Tab-separated table of C-alpha atoms in Angstrom:
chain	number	residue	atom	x	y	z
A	171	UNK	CA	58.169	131.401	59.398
A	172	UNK	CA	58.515	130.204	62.957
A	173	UNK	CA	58.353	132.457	65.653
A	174	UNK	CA	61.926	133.074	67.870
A	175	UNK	CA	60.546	130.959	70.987
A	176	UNK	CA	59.688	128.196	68.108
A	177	UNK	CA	63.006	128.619	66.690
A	178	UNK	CA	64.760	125.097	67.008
A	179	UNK	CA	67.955	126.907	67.871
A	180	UNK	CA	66.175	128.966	70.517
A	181	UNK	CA	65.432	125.561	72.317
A	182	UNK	CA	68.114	124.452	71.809
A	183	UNK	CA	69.796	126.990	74.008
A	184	UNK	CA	67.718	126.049	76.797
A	185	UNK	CA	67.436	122.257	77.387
A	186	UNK	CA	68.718	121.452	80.307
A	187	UNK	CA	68.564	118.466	82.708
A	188	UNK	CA	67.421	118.816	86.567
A	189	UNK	CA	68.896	116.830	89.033
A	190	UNK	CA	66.918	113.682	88.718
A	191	UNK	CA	68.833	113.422	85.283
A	192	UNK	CA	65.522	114.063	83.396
A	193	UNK	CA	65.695	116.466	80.599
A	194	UNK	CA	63.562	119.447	80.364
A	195	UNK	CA	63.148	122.494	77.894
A	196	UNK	CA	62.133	126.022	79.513
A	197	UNK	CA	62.562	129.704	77.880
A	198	UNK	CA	59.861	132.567	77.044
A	199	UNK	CA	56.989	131.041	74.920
A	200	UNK	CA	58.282	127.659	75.175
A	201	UNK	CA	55.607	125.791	76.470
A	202	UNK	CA	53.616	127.228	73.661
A	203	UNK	CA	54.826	125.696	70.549
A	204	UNK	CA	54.466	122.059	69.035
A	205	UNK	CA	58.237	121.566	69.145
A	206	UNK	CA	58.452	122.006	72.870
A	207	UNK	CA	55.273	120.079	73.719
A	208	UNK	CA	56.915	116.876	72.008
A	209	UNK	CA	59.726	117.188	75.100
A	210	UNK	CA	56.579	116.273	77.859
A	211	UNK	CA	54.184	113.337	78.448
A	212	UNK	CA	50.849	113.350	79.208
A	213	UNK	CA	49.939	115.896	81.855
A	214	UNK	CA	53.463	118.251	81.294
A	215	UNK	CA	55.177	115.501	82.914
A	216	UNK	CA	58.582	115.529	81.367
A	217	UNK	CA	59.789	112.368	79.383
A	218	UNK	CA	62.239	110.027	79.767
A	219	UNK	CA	66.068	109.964	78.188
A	220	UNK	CA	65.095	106.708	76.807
A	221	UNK	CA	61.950	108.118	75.256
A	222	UNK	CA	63.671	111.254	73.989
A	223	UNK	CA	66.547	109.504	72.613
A	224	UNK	CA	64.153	106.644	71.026
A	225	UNK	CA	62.321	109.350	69.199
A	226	UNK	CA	65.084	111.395	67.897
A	227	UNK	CA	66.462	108.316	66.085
A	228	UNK	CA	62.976	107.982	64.736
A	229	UNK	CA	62.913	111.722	63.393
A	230	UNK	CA	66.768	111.429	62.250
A	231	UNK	CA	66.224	107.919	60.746
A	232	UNK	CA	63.017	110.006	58.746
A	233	UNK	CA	64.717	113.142	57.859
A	234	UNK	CA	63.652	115.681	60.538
A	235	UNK	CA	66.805	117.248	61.899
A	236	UNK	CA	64.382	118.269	64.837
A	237	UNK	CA	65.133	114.579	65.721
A	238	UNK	CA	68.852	116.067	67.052
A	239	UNK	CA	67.185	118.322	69.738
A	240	UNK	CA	65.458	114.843	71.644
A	241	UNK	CA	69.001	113.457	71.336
A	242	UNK	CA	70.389	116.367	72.799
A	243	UNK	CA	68.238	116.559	75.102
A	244	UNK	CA	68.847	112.960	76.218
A	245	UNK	CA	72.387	113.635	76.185
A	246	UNK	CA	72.353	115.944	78.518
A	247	UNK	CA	70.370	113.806	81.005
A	248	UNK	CA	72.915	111.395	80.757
A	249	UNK	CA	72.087	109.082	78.065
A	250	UNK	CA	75.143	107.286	76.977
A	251	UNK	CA	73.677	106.383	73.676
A	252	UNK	CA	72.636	109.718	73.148
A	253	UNK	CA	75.867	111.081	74.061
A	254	UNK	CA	78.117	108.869	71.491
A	255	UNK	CA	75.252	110.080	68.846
A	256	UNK	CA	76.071	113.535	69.550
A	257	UNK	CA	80.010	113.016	69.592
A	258	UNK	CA	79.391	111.444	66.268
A	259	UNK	CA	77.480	114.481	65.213
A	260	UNK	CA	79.849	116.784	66.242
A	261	UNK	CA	82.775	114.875	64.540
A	262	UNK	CA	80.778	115.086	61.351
A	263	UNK	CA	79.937	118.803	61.492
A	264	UNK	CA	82.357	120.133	63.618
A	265	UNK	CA	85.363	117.874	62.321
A	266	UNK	CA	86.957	115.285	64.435
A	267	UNK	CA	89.319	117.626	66.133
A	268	UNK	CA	87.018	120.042	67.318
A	269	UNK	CA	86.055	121.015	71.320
A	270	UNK	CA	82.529	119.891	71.162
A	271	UNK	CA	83.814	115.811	70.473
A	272	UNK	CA	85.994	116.446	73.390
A	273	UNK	CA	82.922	117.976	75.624
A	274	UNK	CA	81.338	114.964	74.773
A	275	UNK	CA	84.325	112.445	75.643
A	276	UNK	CA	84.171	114.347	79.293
A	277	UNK	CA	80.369	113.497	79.151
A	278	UNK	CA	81.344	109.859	78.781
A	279	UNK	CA	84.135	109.857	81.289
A	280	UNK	CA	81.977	111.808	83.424
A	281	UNK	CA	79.358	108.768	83.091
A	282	UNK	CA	82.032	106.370	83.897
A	283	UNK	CA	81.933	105.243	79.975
A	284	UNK	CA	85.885	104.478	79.074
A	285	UNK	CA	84.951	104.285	75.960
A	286	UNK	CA	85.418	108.416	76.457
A	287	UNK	CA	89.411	108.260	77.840
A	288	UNK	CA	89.708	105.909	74.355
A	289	UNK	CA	88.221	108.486	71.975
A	290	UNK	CA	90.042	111.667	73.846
A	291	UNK	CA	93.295	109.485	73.130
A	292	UNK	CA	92.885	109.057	69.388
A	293	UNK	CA	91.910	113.246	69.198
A	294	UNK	CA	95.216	113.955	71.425
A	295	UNK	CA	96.852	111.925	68.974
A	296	UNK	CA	95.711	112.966	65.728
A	297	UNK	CA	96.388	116.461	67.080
A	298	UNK	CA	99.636	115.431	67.691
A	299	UNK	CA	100.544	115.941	63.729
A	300	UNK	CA	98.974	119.574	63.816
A	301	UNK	CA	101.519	120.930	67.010
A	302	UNK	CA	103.650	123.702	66.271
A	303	UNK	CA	106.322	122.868	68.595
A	304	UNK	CA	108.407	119.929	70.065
A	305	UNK	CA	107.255	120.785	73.328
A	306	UNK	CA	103.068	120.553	72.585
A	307	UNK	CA	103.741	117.502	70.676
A	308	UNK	CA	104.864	115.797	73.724
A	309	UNK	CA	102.531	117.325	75.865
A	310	UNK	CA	99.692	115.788	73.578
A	311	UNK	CA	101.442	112.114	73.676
A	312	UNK	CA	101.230	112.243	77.087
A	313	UNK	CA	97.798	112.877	77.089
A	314	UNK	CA	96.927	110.080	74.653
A	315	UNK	CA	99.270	107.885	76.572
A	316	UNK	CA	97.017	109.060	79.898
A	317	UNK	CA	93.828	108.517	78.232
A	318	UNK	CA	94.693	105.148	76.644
A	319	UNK	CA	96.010	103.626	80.024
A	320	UNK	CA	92.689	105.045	81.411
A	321	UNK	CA	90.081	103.378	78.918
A	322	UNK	CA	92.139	100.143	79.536
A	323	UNK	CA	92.174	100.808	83.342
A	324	UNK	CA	88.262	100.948	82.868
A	325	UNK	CA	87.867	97.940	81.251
A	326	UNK	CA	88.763	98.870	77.521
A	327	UNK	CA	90.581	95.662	77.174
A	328	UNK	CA	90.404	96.711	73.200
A	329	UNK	CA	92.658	99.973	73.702
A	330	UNK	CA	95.949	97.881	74.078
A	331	UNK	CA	96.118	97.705	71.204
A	332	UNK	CA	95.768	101.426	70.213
A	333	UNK	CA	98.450	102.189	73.156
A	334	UNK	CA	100.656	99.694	71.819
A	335	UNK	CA	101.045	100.396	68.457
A	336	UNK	CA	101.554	104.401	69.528
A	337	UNK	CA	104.553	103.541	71.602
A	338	UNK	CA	105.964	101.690	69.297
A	339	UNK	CA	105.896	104.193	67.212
A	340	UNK	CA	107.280	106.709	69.416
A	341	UNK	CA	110.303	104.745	69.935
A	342	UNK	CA	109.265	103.517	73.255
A	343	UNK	CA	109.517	99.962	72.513
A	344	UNK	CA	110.087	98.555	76.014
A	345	UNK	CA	105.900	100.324	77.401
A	346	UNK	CA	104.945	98.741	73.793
A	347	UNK	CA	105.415	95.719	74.299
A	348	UNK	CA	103.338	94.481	77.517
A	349	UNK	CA	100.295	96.424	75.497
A	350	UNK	CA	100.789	94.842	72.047
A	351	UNK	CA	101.618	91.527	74.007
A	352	UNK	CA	98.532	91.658	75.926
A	353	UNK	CA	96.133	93.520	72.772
A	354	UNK	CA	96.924	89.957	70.608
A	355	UNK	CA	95.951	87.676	73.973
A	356	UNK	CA	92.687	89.950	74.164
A	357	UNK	CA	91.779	89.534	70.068
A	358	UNK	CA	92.035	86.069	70.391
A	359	UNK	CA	90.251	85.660	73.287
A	360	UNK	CA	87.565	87.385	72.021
A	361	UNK	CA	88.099	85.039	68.664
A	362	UNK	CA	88.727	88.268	66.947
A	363	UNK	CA	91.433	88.436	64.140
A	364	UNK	CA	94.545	89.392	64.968
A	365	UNK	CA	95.917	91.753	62.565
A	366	UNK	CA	99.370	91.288	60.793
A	367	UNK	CA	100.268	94.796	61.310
A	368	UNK	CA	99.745	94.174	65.343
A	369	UNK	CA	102.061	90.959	65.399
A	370	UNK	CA	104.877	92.871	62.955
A	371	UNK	CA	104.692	95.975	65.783
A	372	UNK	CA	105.496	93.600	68.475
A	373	UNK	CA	108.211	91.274	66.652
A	374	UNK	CA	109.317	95.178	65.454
A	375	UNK	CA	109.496	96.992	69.214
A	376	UNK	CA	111.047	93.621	70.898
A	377	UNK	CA	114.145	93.498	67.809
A	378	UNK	CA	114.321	97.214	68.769
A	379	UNK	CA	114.196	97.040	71.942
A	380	UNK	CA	117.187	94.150	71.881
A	381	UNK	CA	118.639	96.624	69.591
A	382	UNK	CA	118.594	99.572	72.223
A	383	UNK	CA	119.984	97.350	74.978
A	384	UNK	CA	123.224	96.174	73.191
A	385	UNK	CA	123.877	99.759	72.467
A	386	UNK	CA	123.645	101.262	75.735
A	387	UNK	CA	125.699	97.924	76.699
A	388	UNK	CA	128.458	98.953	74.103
A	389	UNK	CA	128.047	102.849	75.466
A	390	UNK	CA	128.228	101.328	78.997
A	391	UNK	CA	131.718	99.387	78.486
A	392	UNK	CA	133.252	102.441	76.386
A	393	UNK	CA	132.201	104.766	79.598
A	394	UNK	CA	133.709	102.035	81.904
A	395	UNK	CA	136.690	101.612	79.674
A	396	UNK	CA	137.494	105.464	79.804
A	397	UNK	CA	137.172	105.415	83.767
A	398	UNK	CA	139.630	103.256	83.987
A	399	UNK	CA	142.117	104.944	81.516
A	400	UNK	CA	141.778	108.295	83.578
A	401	UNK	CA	142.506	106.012	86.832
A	402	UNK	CA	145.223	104.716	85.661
A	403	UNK	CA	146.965	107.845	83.876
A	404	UNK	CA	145.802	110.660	86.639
């Protein structure tokens, strides 16, 4: 049975990253144990993110969850490989909803990765179906809507696509349509597919968007009409 300091929940709790961005494990008895020592290089000297992150894959790839503490650790250092492994991990265990994906979207958008702002969206979205009023719901669309324009802001030319399509479907056909305009242009730039359901949301937001402006036109003449009938009778 392993000792507390050798406990790999114990270190756990205590990697930490200085501020060169090199990761580093320290607590009570650390230094002692072989889990620890595997965090430093010859002569203490503490390893790279790279090198932590390289051999945690090797460890997960094998079967030793002790691989998830070098990822961790190379996470928090700043490792954006590392980071998306741990957002995966935490969508796995945690669910995909949970606070620890979202600590590690804010890692990514910390990093400057946009790929974070994308993944925050589709959580702000997906929560979206679990509000329990009107009023949260909207809140969390315009956080997804934030997000999106964000990741595509940051180069996430792919994300148009996402923002598009949830527009549409909010009824906000005229914002869709630029996206979903500009998300086909990008797939077949990048000689990509384009997806039927993509085309059928933009012929779908532009017919109701043509839809919306002849009835506000009809709303606008019956409002004009009535003016003029309470001109001419007052």
């Amino acid at each position: 049975m392993n000792s507390p300091e050798e406990n790999p929940q114990n270190i756990r709790q205590n990697i930490q990253a200085d501020g060169s961005g090199v990761a580093f494990v320290q607590g009570a008895g650390a230094q002692n144990n072989n889990l620890t020592q595997n965090f430093y290089g010859a002569a203490g000297l503490p390893a790279t993110p790279e090198n932590l992150y390289r051999q945690g894959k090797i460890k997960l790839n094998a079967g030793d969850e002790e691989g998830e503490l070098f990822i961790l650790a190379a996470a928090e250092a700043g490792h954006v490989e590392a980071v998306k492994e741990m957002r995966k991990m935490a969508s796995v265990r945690w669910a995909y909803l949970s606070e620890e994906r979202d600590r590690w979207n804010l890692k990514l958008i910390e990093l400057g990765v946009p790929d974070g702002y994308a993944d925050l969206a589709a959580c702000h979205k997906l929560r979206m179906g679990h509000a329990d009023t009107a009023d949260e719901r909207m809140g969390l669309l315009e956080e997804a809507v934030s997000c999106y324009k964000r990741a595509i802001e940051g180069g996430l030319e792919g994300a148009t696509e996402d923002l598009g399509m949830l527009l549409h479907k909010e009824g906000r056909h005229e914002e869709a349509i630029p996206y979903l305009e500009r998300a086909i242009a990008h797939l077949k730039v990048e000689g990509d597919f384009v997806w039927d359901d993509v085309e059928a949301a933009l012929r779908s937001a532009q017919k109701a968007l043509r839809s919306q402006q002849r009835k506000a036109g009809r709303e606008q003449l019956r409002e004009s009409g009535a003016r003029r009938w309470w001109r001419r009778n007052s």
